[in-house]
Amino acid sequence: MTTQTTAAQTAGTPAADTPKGLIGIPETIGRALATAGGALAVVSTFLAWTWTSEFPGDLTVYGYPGGLQVLVLIGGALTALFGLASYGVKGLRWLVPAGADSALKLAALGTFVTAWYTIIAISTTLGGLVNLEPGGWIAAVTTLAALVGALALPFERPVLDAADPDDSGWEAFRHNARNQGAVLKAAIASGTASPARKLPSYAEILIIVAALAVGLIVFTYGIGTEYDELFVGFLITAGFGFAAVAKAGLVGRISAITAKHRTVTMVGAFVAAAAFPFTQSDDRYATIGVYILIFATVALGLNIVVGLAGLLDLGYVAFLGVGAYTAAMVSGSPTSPFDIHLPFWLSALIGAAVAMVFGVVIGAPTLRLRGDYLAIVTLGFGEIFRIAVLNMDGTSGPDITNGSNGISSVPNLNILGFDFGQQHDILGVSIGRFSNYFLLMLLITLVVVVVFRRSSDSRIGRAWIAIREDETAALAMGINGFRVKLIAFALGATLAGLAGTVQAHVTYTVTPEQYQFAHVVPPNSAFLLAAVVLGGMGTISGPLVGAALLYLIPAKLQFLGDYQLFAFGLALVLLMRFRPEGLIPNRRRQLEFHEEAEAPTVLSKAGA
């Protein structure tokens, strides 16, 4: 393996000269400028940025950051941290196993964008740059200096062996693995990366706890943003921050630790999620939380069909509707054609069972199709379900679903005397209606996660993956492709139906409009599929994160009006362009999309 020469070396400059980056500043000066700029950006957040409190967040206070200043503080701290790590400061090298330079560039860019966005927003809202106080000017200059310094860092990429286009899948996989090792060895030899170091188990568990705590804080902060400018700044900071941490290799290193302690991670994630309602003073934020859990649970069920078995299902939201309608009919609703009021556990089982039956009935005649043909058939099923329940109004068909009016007044749940529609005091904290349903939905999500994990690790799970990778080869090896795919279809439908039974009680009313292919408000089939692909196919945490983002972002971008879907679609295009394997991909998909696997992925396996 060789290393590409810099432009200066190509022109005949001696190799001993100081390497240059995208701009003609020596590396040492650029590194110092980026580190100092990040630190000074932190200092600027403790100064007033404007003279009036009319701008949201009250940026007039000295000594106490508020609103968008907090986000600039976080970005500046990350920039300074990666800058110090790039000097090889002892104790910080563990945070940058893949090297700090790329992470430093992303952190500096994110801080610059957030600070300048804030300055432009202040000027636009208040009427000109004259409304800026010294703190705002200092933030503008220091973040620009940090970005300029980061762009001065050199960029060198190892040249990898070219792949043979005639290689088989296994040979290509081994070729990529060899290139990964070469990249990692070169990075460690040059001092830009650090080899994985074995930590004691208690230290790894503490790292997991810290990562979950950070995740809870970020999620809570994103939901609780009180005004539009703050949410946009949050997206900028969170996006660039995650990209920087991923480039540093820290995401891969933590992923390896969580994979090693899967049970601890699952329990810790459940506890962190259960703590969310206790961090909210307003039940309206818990409303977003419970809908995110419903969306995420259904996306995880779809991940079995799409992520594990490789079946493109475009009508999956119909199974959610089957479960919701079934539960609404047997839960004592006055508009239900059946005078039945079953306990929740029984209605949940019936809803899941009916959805499973629909999955089998629809899957049996259609799963012999592949690819686009299967996608078209499932899309047709989703529309057939919506039109069928719309016509069952007693006029166009039998009086079962009340047509467009749906089944309304679904009563609140009452389990063992605990009324989910009433406010309760738990541990000295008042928990409202949506917080109650959030905790219930969290238990169901845990059940779905366990089912997904056990299924993917089982023999049938390996058969799903074999079908997804190469159905012809799997059939030749003796796998009953039709039976395996039907099981995946039925199991995915069952999990969606289970989530639908809770949705019926949360929304009070079940109507056909909730289950369109591309509805403005998720969940719908298009958003569900996007959540699986965006988060990371075949993983547990991927669809959960993808669903959270795909529900939260549209809910917070309503101020854009007609441009909401345009901005949302543009963000998805950019994300798929720069990270097509998803936010939290598994190792196989990462190798499929990148000829050279990132160092964090290799280190995660080494650390495991």
Coordinates of C-alpha atoms in Angstrom, one line a residue:
M1 CA 0.0 0.0 0.0
T2 CA 1.3 3.5 -0.9
T3 CA 0.3 6.9 0.2
Q4 CA -0.9 9.7 -2.0
T5 CA 1.6 12.6 -2.2
T6 CA 0.4 16.1 -1.5
A7 CA 0.1 18.7 -4.2
A8 CA 3.3 20.4 -3.0
Q9 CA 5.3 17.2 -3.2
T10 CA 4.0 16.6 -6.7
A11 CA 5.2 20.0 -7.7
G12 CA 8.7 19.2 -6.5
T13 CA 8.6 20.6 -3.0
P14 CA 10.7 18.5 -0.6
A15 CA 8.7 16.0 1.5
A16 CA 10.2 17.4 4.7
D17 CA 8.2 20.7 4.2
T18 CA 5.2 21.3 6.4
P19 CA 2.2 19.8 4.7
K20 CA -0.7 22.1 3.7
G21 CA -4.4 21.8 3.8
L22 CA -7.1 23.3 1.7
I23 CA -5.7 26.8 2.3
G24 CA -2.1 27.9 2.4
I25 CA -1.5 28.0 6.2
P26 CA 1.0 25.7 7.9
E27 CA -0.5 22.8 9.7
T28 CA 0.9 23.8 13.1
I29 CA -0.6 27.3 12.8
G30 CA -3.9 25.9 11.6
R31 CA -4.1 23.4 14.4
A32 CA -3.4 26.1 17.0
L33 CA -5.9 28.4 15.4
A34 CA -8.7 25.8 15.3
T35 CA -8.1 24.8 19.0
A36 CA -7.9 28.4 20.2
G37 CA -10.9 29.4 18.1
G38 CA -13.0 26.7 19.7
A39 CA -12.0 27.7 23.2
L40 CA -12.7 31.4 22.5
A41 CA -16.1 30.5 21.1
V42 CA -16.9 28.9 24.4
V43 CA -15.8 32.1 26.2
S44 CA -18.0 34.2 23.9
T45 CA -21.1 32.4 25.0
F46 CA -20.7 33.8 28.5
L47 CA -21.1 37.3 27.0
A48 CA -24.2 39.2 25.8
W49 CA -24.9 38.7 22.0
T50 CA -27.7 41.3 21.8
W51 CA -29.0 44.2 23.8
T52 CA -32.7 43.2 23.9
S53 CA -34.6 40.2 25.1
E54 CA -37.0 40.3 22.2
F55 CA -34.9 37.7 20.4
P56 CA -35.9 34.3 21.8
G57 CA -33.7 32.8 24.4
D58 CA -32.7 36.1 26.1
L59 CA -29.1 36.4 24.9
T60 CA -28.5 39.6 26.9
V61 CA -27.2 38.0 30.1
Y62 CA -23.5 38.1 31.0
G63 CA -22.0 35.0 32.6
Y64 CA -24.9 32.6 31.7
P65 CA -25.4 31.2 28.2
G66 CA -28.9 30.8 27.0
G67 CA -30.8 29.6 24.0
L68 CA -28.6 29.2 20.9
Q69 CA -25.5 30.2 22.9
V70 CA -25.6 26.8 24.6
L71 CA -25.4 25.1 21.2
V72 CA -22.4 27.2 20.2
L73 CA -20.8 26.4 23.6
I74 CA -21.2 22.7 22.9
G75 CA -19.8 23.0 19.4
G76 CA -16.8 25.1 20.6
A77 CA -16.1 22.7 23.4
L78 CA -16.0 19.8 20.9
T79 CA -13.7 21.8 18.6
A80 CA -11.3 22.6 21.4
L81 CA -11.4 19.0 22.7
F82 CA -10.6 17.5 19.3
G83 CA -7.9 20.1 18.8
L84 CA -6.2 19.1 22.0
A85 CA -6.6 15.4 21.1
S86 CA -4.9 16.1 17.8
Y87 CA -1.8 17.2 19.8
G88 CA -1.7 13.8 21.4
V89 CA -2.8 15.0 24.9
K90 CA -2.7 12.1 27.3
G91 CA -6.2 10.9 28.2
L92 CA -7.8 12.3 25.0
R93 CA -6.4 9.8 22.5
W94 CA -9.0 7.2 23.6
L95 CA -11.7 9.5 22.3
V96 CA -10.2 9.7 18.8
P97 CA -9.3 6.1 17.8
A98 CA -9.6 7.1 14.1
G99 CA -7.7 10.3 14.4
A100 CA -8.8 13.8 15.4
D101 CA -8.2 15.9 12.2
S102 CA -11.4 15.0 10.3
A103 CA -13.5 15.3 13.5
L104 CA -11.9 18.7 14.2
K105 CA -12.9 19.9 10.8
L106 CA -16.5 18.8 11.2
A107 CA -16.8 20.2 14.7
A108 CA -15.3 23.6 13.6
L109 CA -17.7 23.7 10.6
G110 CA -20.7 22.9 12.8
T111 CA -19.8 25.6 15.4
F112 CA -19.3 28.1 12.6
V113 CA -22.7 27.4 11.0
T114 CA -24.5 27.5 14.3
A115 CA -22.9 30.8 15.4
W116 CA -23.4 32.5 12.1
Y117 CA -27.0 31.2 11.8
T118 CA -27.7 32.8 15.2
I119 CA -26.1 36.1 14.2
I120 CA -28.1 36.2 10.9
A121 CA -31.3 35.3 12.8
I122 CA -30.7 38.1 15.4
S123 CA -30.0 40.6 12.6
T124 CA -33.1 39.5 10.6
T125 CA -35.4 39.5 13.6
L126 CA -34.3 42.7 15.3
G127 CA -33.4 44.7 12.1
G128 CA -29.7 44.7 11.4
L129 CA -26.2 43.9 12.7
V130 CA -26.4 47.0 14.9
N131 CA -28.3 44.9 17.4
L132 CA -25.3 42.7 18.1
E133 CA -23.3 43.1 21.3
P134 CA -19.6 42.4 21.6
G135 CA -20.2 38.7 22.5
G136 CA -21.9 38.1 19.1
W137 CA -19.0 39.7 17.2
I138 CA -16.5 37.7 19.2
A139 CA -18.4 34.5 18.4
A140 CA -18.5 35.3 14.7
V141 CA -14.7 36.0 14.5
T142 CA -13.6 33.1 16.7
T143 CA -15.7 30.5 14.9
L144 CA -14.5 31.8 11.6
A145 CA -10.9 31.5 12.8
A146 CA -11.5 28.0 14.0
L147 CA -12.9 27.0 10.7
V148 CA -10.0 28.5 8.8
G149 CA -7.6 26.8 11.0
A150 CA -9.3 23.4 10.6
L151 CA -9.3 23.8 6.8
A152 CA -5.5 24.2 7.0
L153 CA -5.0 20.7 8.3
P154 CA -3.6 18.3 5.7
F155 CA -5.7 15.7 3.9
E156 CA -4.0 12.5 3.0
R157 CA -5.7 9.3 2.0
P158 CA -4.1 5.9 1.6
V159 CA -4.2 4.5 -1.9
L160 CA -5.9 1.1 -1.7
D161 CA -5.5 -2.0 -3.9
A162 CA -8.0 -1.9 -6.8
A163 CA -10.8 -4.5 -6.6
D164 CA -11.2 -7.1 -9.3
P165 CA -14.6 -6.7 -10.9
D166 CA -14.7 -10.5 -11.5
D167 CA -14.4 -11.3 -7.7
S168 CA -17.1 -13.2 -6.1
G169 CA -19.0 -11.7 -3.1
W170 CA -16.8 -13.5 -0.6
E171 CA -13.6 -12.5 -2.4
A172 CA -14.8 -8.9 -2.5
F173 CA -15.6 -9.1 1.2
R174 CA -12.0 -10.4 2.0
H175 CA -10.5 -7.7 -0.3
N176 CA -12.4 -4.9 1.6
A177 CA -11.3 -6.4 4.9
R178 CA -7.6 -6.3 3.8
N179 CA -8.0 -2.7 2.8
Q180 CA -9.5 -1.9 6.2
G181 CA -6.5 -3.4 7.9
A182 CA -4.1 -1.4 5.7
V183 CA -6.0 1.9 6.4
L184 CA -5.9 1.2 10.2
K185 CA -2.2 0.3 10.3
A186 CA -1.3 3.4 8.3
A187 CA -3.4 5.6 10.6
I188 CA -1.8 4.1 13.8
A189 CA 1.7 4.3 12.3
S190 CA 1.3 8.0 11.5
G191 CA 0.0 8.8 15.0
T192 CA -3.4 9.9 13.8
A193 CA -5.2 6.9 15.3
S194 CA -4.8 4.9 18.5
P195 CA -5.1 1.1 18.8
A196 CA -7.9 -0.3 20.8
R197 CA -7.1 -0.7 24.5
K198 CA -8.8 -3.3 26.7
L199 CA -10.7 -1.7 29.5
P200 CA -12.0 -3.4 32.7
S201 CA -15.6 -4.4 32.6
Y202 CA -16.7 -1.8 35.1
A203 CA -15.2 1.0 33.0
E204 CA -17.0 -0.3 29.9
I205 CA -20.3 -0.3 31.8
L206 CA -19.6 3.2 33.0
I207 CA -19.0 4.3 29.4
I208 CA -22.3 2.7 28.4
V209 CA -24.1 4.6 31.2
A210 CA -22.5 7.8 30.1
A211 CA -23.4 7.3 26.4
L212 CA -27.1 6.5 27.4
A213 CA -27.2 9.6 29.6
V214 CA -25.9 11.8 26.8
G215 CA -28.5 10.3 24.4
L216 CA -31.3 11.0 26.9
I217 CA -30.1 14.6 27.3
V218 CA -29.9 15.2 23.6
F219 CA -33.3 13.6 23.0
T220 CA -34.9 15.6 25.8
Y221 CA -33.4 18.8 24.6
G222 CA -34.5 18.3 21.1
I223 CA -38.1 17.6 22.1
G224 CA -38.2 20.5 24.5
T225 CA -36.9 23.2 22.1
E226 CA -39.4 26.1 22.7
Y227 CA -39.0 28.1 19.5
D228 CA -38.1 27.5 15.9
E229 CA -34.7 29.1 15.8
L230 CA -33.5 26.9 18.7
F231 CA -34.6 23.7 17.0
V232 CA -32.9 24.6 13.7
G233 CA -29.7 25.3 15.7
F234 CA -30.1 22.0 17.5
L235 CA -30.3 20.1 14.2
I236 CA -27.2 21.8 13.0
T237 CA -25.2 21.2 16.2
A238 CA -26.5 17.6 16.6
G239 CA -25.8 16.7 13.0
F240 CA -22.3 18.0 12.8
G241 CA -21.5 16.8 16.3
F242 CA -22.6 13.3 15.5
A243 CA -20.6 13.3 12.3
A244 CA -17.5 14.6 14.1
V245 CA -17.8 12.0 16.8
A246 CA -18.3 9.3 14.2
K247 CA -15.3 10.5 12.2
A248 CA -13.2 10.4 15.3
G249 CA -14.1 6.7 15.7
L250 CA -15.8 7.1 19.0
V251 CA -19.2 5.9 17.8
G252 CA -17.6 2.7 16.5
R253 CA -15.6 2.2 19.7
I254 CA -18.8 2.7 21.9
S255 CA -20.7 0.4 19.6
A256 CA -18.1 -2.3 20.1
I257 CA -18.5 -1.9 23.9
T258 CA -22.3 -2.0 23.7
A259 CA -22.1 -5.2 21.5
K260 CA -20.0 -6.8 24.2
H261 CA -22.5 -5.9 26.9
R262 CA -25.7 -6.3 25.0
T263 CA -27.9 -7.1 28.1
V264 CA -26.5 -4.2 30.1
T265 CA -27.0 -1.9 27.2
M266 CA -30.6 -3.0 26.7
V267 CA -31.5 -2.6 30.4
G268 CA -29.7 0.7 30.5
A269 CA -31.5 2.0 27.4
F270 CA -34.9 0.9 28.9
V271 CA -34.1 2.7 32.2
A272 CA -33.0 5.9 30.4
A273 CA -36.2 5.9 28.2
A274 CA -38.4 5.3 31.3
A275 CA -36.8 8.3 32.9
F276 CA -37.9 10.6 30.1
P277 CA -41.4 11.4 31.4
F278 CA -39.9 12.4 34.8
T279 CA -37.7 15.0 33.0
Q280 CA -40.8 16.8 31.5
S281 CA -42.8 19.5 33.2
D282 CA -45.3 19.6 30.4
D283 CA -47.3 16.6 29.2
R284 CA -47.3 17.9 25.6
Y285 CA -43.7 16.8 25.1
A286 CA -44.6 13.4 26.4
T287 CA -47.2 13.4 23.5
I288 CA -44.4 13.5 21.0
G289 CA -42.5 10.8 23.0
V290 CA -45.4 8.3 22.9
Y291 CA -46.0 8.8 19.2
I292 CA -42.3 8.3 18.5
L293 CA -42.4 5.0 20.4
I294 CA -45.4 3.8 18.4
F295 CA -43.6 4.9 15.2
A296 CA -40.3 3.3 16.3
T297 CA -42.0 0.0 17.3
V298 CA -43.7 -0.4 14.0
A299 CA -40.5 0.5 12.2
L300 CA -38.6 -2.2 14.1
G301 CA -41.3 -4.7 13.0
L302 CA -40.8 -3.6 9.4
N303 CA -37.1 -4.0 9.9
I304 CA -37.7 -7.8 10.1
V305 CA -39.3 -7.8 6.7
V306 CA -37.0 -5.3 5.0
G307 CA -33.8 -5.3 7.0
L308 CA -33.5 -9.0 7.7
A309 CA -35.5 -10.8 5.0
G310 CA -34.9 -8.2 2.3
L311 CA -38.6 -7.9 1.3
L312 CA -39.7 -4.5 0.1
D313 CA -43.1 -3.9 1.8
L314 CA -44.8 -0.6 0.8
G315 CA -48.1 -1.3 2.6
Y316 CA -46.9 -2.1 6.0
V317 CA -48.8 0.6 7.7
A318 CA -52.0 -1.4 7.0
F319 CA -51.0 -3.9 9.6
L320 CA -50.8 -1.1 12.1
G321 CA -54.4 -0.1 11.1
V322 CA -55.6 -3.7 11.5
G323 CA -54.4 -3.9 15.1
A324 CA -55.8 -0.4 15.8
Y325 CA -59.2 -1.1 14.4
T326 CA -59.4 -4.5 16.1
A327 CA -58.6 -3.1 19.5
A328 CA -61.0 -0.2 19.0
M329 CA -63.8 -2.6 18.2
V330 CA -63.4 -4.8 21.3
S331 CA -62.5 -2.1 23.8
G332 CA -65.9 -0.7 24.6
S333 CA -66.2 2.1 22.1
P334 CA -69.8 3.4 21.8
T335 CA -69.4 3.6 18.0
S336 CA -68.1 0.0 17.7
P337 CA -70.5 -2.5 16.0
F338 CA -69.6 -5.0 18.7
D339 CA -70.9 -4.4 22.3
I340 CA -67.6 -5.8 23.8
H341 CA -65.3 -4.4 26.4
L342 CA -62.3 -6.7 26.8
P343 CA -59.3 -6.1 29.1
F344 CA -56.3 -4.6 27.4
W345 CA -54.1 -7.7 27.4
L346 CA -56.8 -9.7 25.6
S347 CA -57.5 -6.9 23.1
A348 CA -53.8 -6.6 22.4
L349 CA -53.5 -10.3 21.8
I350 CA -56.5 -10.3 19.5
G351 CA -55.2 -7.3 17.6
A352 CA -51.8 -8.9 17.1
A353 CA -53.4 -12.2 16.1
V354 CA -55.7 -10.6 13.5
A355 CA -52.8 -8.6 12.0
M356 CA -50.8 -11.9 11.8
V357 CA -53.7 -13.6 10.0
F358 CA -53.8 -10.7 7.5
G359 CA -50.1 -11.0 7.1
V360 CA -50.4 -14.7 6.2
V361 CA -53.4 -14.2 4.0
I362 CA -51.7 -11.4 2.0
G363 CA -48.2 -13.0 2.1
A364 CA -49.2 -16.5 1.0
P365 CA -50.2 -15.6 -2.6
T366 CA -47.7 -12.8 -3.1
L367 CA -44.4 -13.8 -1.5
R368 CA -43.4 -15.8 -4.5
L369 CA -42.8 -12.5 -6.2
R370 CA -39.6 -10.6 -5.9
G371 CA -38.3 -7.1 -5.9
D372 CA -40.4 -4.4 -7.6
Y373 CA -43.3 -6.8 -8.2
L374 CA -43.6 -7.6 -4.5
A375 CA -43.4 -3.9 -3.7
I376 CA -46.2 -3.1 -6.0
V377 CA -48.4 -5.8 -4.6
T378 CA -47.8 -4.7 -1.0
L379 CA -48.5 -1.1 -2.0
G380 CA -51.8 -2.3 -3.4
F381 CA -52.7 -4.1 -0.2
G382 CA -52.1 -1.0 1.8
E383 CA -54.5 1.0 -0.4
I384 CA -57.0 -1.9 -0.5
F385 CA -57.1 -1.9 3.3
R386 CA -57.7 1.9 3.5
I387 CA -60.4 1.9 0.9
A388 CA -62.1 -1.2 2.4
V389 CA -62.4 0.4 5.9
L390 CA -63.6 3.6 4.2
N391 CA -66.4 1.8 2.5
M392 CA -67.6 -0.3 5.5
D393 CA -70.0 2.5 6.5
G394 CA -73.3 0.8 6.1
T395 CA -73.9 2.4 2.7
S396 CA -71.2 1.2 0.4
G397 CA -70.7 -2.0 2.4
P398 CA -71.4 -3.6 5.8
D399 CA -71.6 -1.3 8.8
I400 CA -68.4 -2.2 10.6
T401 CA -65.9 0.6 10.6
N402 CA -68.2 3.7 10.3
G403 CA -66.5 4.7 7.1
S404 CA -64.6 8.0 7.1
N405 CA -65.8 8.8 10.7
G406 CA -63.9 5.8 12.0
I407 CA -64.3 4.4 15.4
S408 CA -64.3 7.2 18.0
S409 CA -64.4 7.6 21.8
V410 CA -62.1 4.7 22.4
P411 CA -61.9 4.6 26.2
N412 CA -58.7 5.1 28.2
L413 CA -57.1 2.0 29.5
N414 CA -57.5 0.8 33.1
I415 CA -55.1 -1.9 34.1
L416 CA -55.3 -3.2 37.6
G417 CA -57.0 -0.1 38.8
F418 CA -54.5 2.2 37.1
D419 CA -56.4 4.7 34.9
F420 CA -54.2 5.8 32.0
G421 CA -56.4 8.8 31.4
Q422 CA -55.8 10.4 34.8
Q423 CA -52.8 12.2 36.2
H424 CA -50.7 10.3 38.8
D425 CA -48.0 11.3 41.2
I426 CA -45.0 8.9 41.0
L427 CA -41.8 9.6 43.0
G428 CA -43.1 13.1 43.6
V429 CA -43.5 13.9 39.9
S430 CA -46.9 14.4 38.3
I431 CA -47.3 12.0 35.3
G432 CA -50.0 13.0 32.8
R433 CA -52.0 10.9 30.4
F434 CA -49.5 10.8 27.6
S435 CA -46.7 10.0 30.0
N436 CA -48.7 7.0 31.2
Y437 CA -49.1 5.7 27.7
F438 CA -45.4 6.4 27.1
L439 CA -44.5 4.0 29.8
L440 CA -46.9 1.4 28.5
M441 CA -45.6 1.8 25.0
L442 CA -42.1 1.5 26.3
L443 CA -42.9 -2.0 27.7
I444 CA -44.3 -3.0 24.3
T445 CA -41.2 -1.6 22.6
L446 CA -39.1 -3.7 24.9
V447 CA -41.1 -6.8 24.0
V448 CA -40.6 -6.1 20.3
V449 CA -36.9 -5.5 20.8
V450 CA -36.5 -8.8 22.5
V451 CA -38.5 -10.6 19.8
F452 CA -36.3 -8.9 17.1
R453 CA -33.1 -9.8 18.8
R454 CA -34.0 -13.4 19.5
S455 CA -35.3 -13.8 15.9
S456 CA -32.3 -12.3 14.2
D457 CA -29.9 -14.5 16.3
S458 CA -31.9 -17.7 15.6
R459 CA -31.6 -20.2 12.8
I460 CA -34.6 -18.6 11.1
G461 CA -32.9 -15.2 11.4
R462 CA -29.8 -16.5 9.6
A463 CA -32.1 -17.9 6.9
W464 CA -33.7 -14.5 6.5
I465 CA -30.3 -12.9 6.0
A466 CA -29.3 -15.6 3.5
I467 CA -32.5 -14.9 1.5
R468 CA -31.8 -11.2 1.6
E469 CA -28.2 -11.6 0.4
D470 CA -28.9 -14.1 -2.4
E471 CA -32.2 -15.9 -2.6
T472 CA -31.1 -18.2 -5.4
A473 CA -28.0 -19.4 -3.5
A474 CA -30.1 -19.8 -0.3
L475 CA -32.7 -22.0 -2.1
A476 CA -29.8 -24.1 -3.6
M477 CA -28.6 -24.7 0.0
G478 CA -31.9 -26.2 1.0
I479 CA -33.6 -23.2 2.6
N480 CA -37.4 -23.1 2.1
G481 CA -37.6 -19.6 0.8
F482 CA -41.4 -19.3 0.7
R483 CA -41.8 -20.5 4.3
V484 CA -39.0 -18.4 5.6
K485 CA -40.4 -15.2 3.9
L486 CA -43.9 -16.0 5.1
I487 CA -42.7 -16.2 8.7
A488 CA -41.0 -12.9 8.4
F489 CA -44.1 -11.3 6.9
A490 CA -46.4 -12.8 9.6
L491 CA -44.1 -11.8 12.5
G492 CA -43.7 -8.2 11.2
A493 CA -47.4 -7.9 10.8
T494 CA -47.9 -9.2 14.4
L495 CA -45.6 -6.6 15.9
A496 CA -47.3 -3.8 13.9
G497 CA -50.7 -5.0 15.1
L498 CA -49.5 -5.0 18.7
A499 CA -48.4 -1.4 18.4
G500 CA -51.7 -0.5 16.8
T501 CA -53.7 -1.7 19.8
V502 CA -52.0 1.0 21.9
Q503 CA -52.3 3.7 19.2
A504 CA -56.1 3.2 19.2
H505 CA -56.3 4.2 22.9
V506 CA -53.8 7.0 22.6
T507 CA -55.5 8.8 19.6
Y508 CA -59.1 8.1 20.9
T509 CA -60.3 7.8 17.3
V510 CA -59.2 5.4 14.5
T511 CA -59.9 6.7 11.0
P512 CA -58.8 5.5 7.5
E513 CA -56.8 8.7 6.8
Q514 CA -54.3 7.6 9.4
Y515 CA -53.1 4.7 7.3
Q516 CA -52.3 6.2 3.9
F517 CA -49.1 5.4 2.0
A518 CA -47.7 8.9 2.2
H519 CA -49.6 10.9 4.8
V520 CA -48.3 14.3 6.0
V521 CA -48.0 13.1 9.6
P522 CA -46.2 9.8 10.3
P523 CA -46.5 6.9 10.8
N524 CA -47.2 5.9 7.2
S525 CA -45.7 3.4 4.9
A526 CA -43.3 5.8 3.2
F527 CA -42.0 7.2 6.5
L528 CA -41.7 3.7 8.0
L529 CA -39.5 2.5 5.2
A530 CA -37.5 5.7 5.4
A531 CA -37.0 5.2 9.1
V532 CA -35.6 1.7 8.5
V533 CA -33.2 2.8 5.7
L534 CA -32.2 6.0 7.4
G535 CA -31.5 4.4 10.8
G536 CA -29.7 1.3 9.5
M537 CA -31.3 -1.9 8.1
G538 CA -30.9 -5.0 10.1
T539 CA -30.1 -3.4 13.4
I540 CA -32.1 -2.7 16.6
S541 CA -31.0 0.8 17.4
G542 CA -31.1 2.0 13.8
P543 CA -34.8 2.1 13.2
L544 CA -35.5 3.4 16.7
V545 CA -33.2 6.4 16.0
G546 CA -34.5 6.8 12.4
A547 CA -38.1 6.8 13.6
A548 CA -37.4 9.3 16.3
L549 CA -35.8 11.7 13.8
L550 CA -38.4 11.2 11.1
Y551 CA -41.2 12.0 13.6
L552 CA -39.5 14.8 15.6
I553 CA -38.2 16.8 12.6
P554 CA -41.5 17.2 10.8
A555 CA -43.3 18.0 14.0
K556 CA -40.8 20.8 14.7
L557 CA -40.5 22.1 11.2
Q558 CA -44.2 23.1 10.9
F559 CA -43.1 26.8 10.9
L560 CA -41.8 26.2 7.3
G561 CA -45.4 25.8 6.1
D562 CA -45.4 24.7 2.4
Y563 CA -41.6 24.3 2.4
Q564 CA -41.6 21.8 5.2
L565 CA -41.6 18.6 3.1
F566 CA -39.0 20.3 0.7
A567 CA -36.6 20.9 3.6
F568 CA -37.2 17.5 5.0
G569 CA -36.7 15.8 1.7
L570 CA -33.5 17.8 1.1
A571 CA -32.1 16.7 4.5
L572 CA -32.9 13.0 3.6
V573 CA -31.2 13.3 0.2
L574 CA -28.0 14.8 1.8
L575 CA -28.0 12.2 4.5
M576 CA -28.3 9.3 2.1
R577 CA -25.6 10.9 -0.1
F578 CA -23.0 11.1 2.7
R579 CA -24.1 8.1 4.8
P580 CA -26.1 5.7 2.5
E581 CA -25.6 2.8 5.0
G582 CA -27.7 4.6 7.6
L583 CA -27.0 6.3 10.8
I584 CA -26.3 3.1 12.8
P585 CA -25.4 0.5 10.2
N586 CA -24.2 -3.1 10.8
R587 CA -20.8 -4.1 9.6
R588 CA -22.0 -5.9 6.5
R589 CA -23.9 -3.0 5.1
Q590 CA -21.0 -0.6 5.8
L591 CA -18.7 -2.8 3.7
E592 CA -21.3 -2.9 1.0
F593 CA -21.3 0.9 0.7
H594 CA -17.6 1.7 1.3
E595 CA -14.6 0.1 -0.4
E596 CA -12.5 1.2 2.5
A597 CA -14.2 0.6 5.8
E598 CA -13.8 3.3 8.4
A599 CA -11.3 2.7 11.1
P600 CA -14.0 2.8 13.9
T601 CA -15.6 -0.2 12.4
V602 CA -12.3 -2.2 12.5
L603 CA -11.6 -1.0 16.0
S604 CA -15.0 -1.9 17.2
K605 CA -14.3 -5.5 16.2
A606 CA -10.9 -5.4 17.8
G607 CA -12.3 -3.9 20.9
A608 CA -15.0 -6.5 21.1

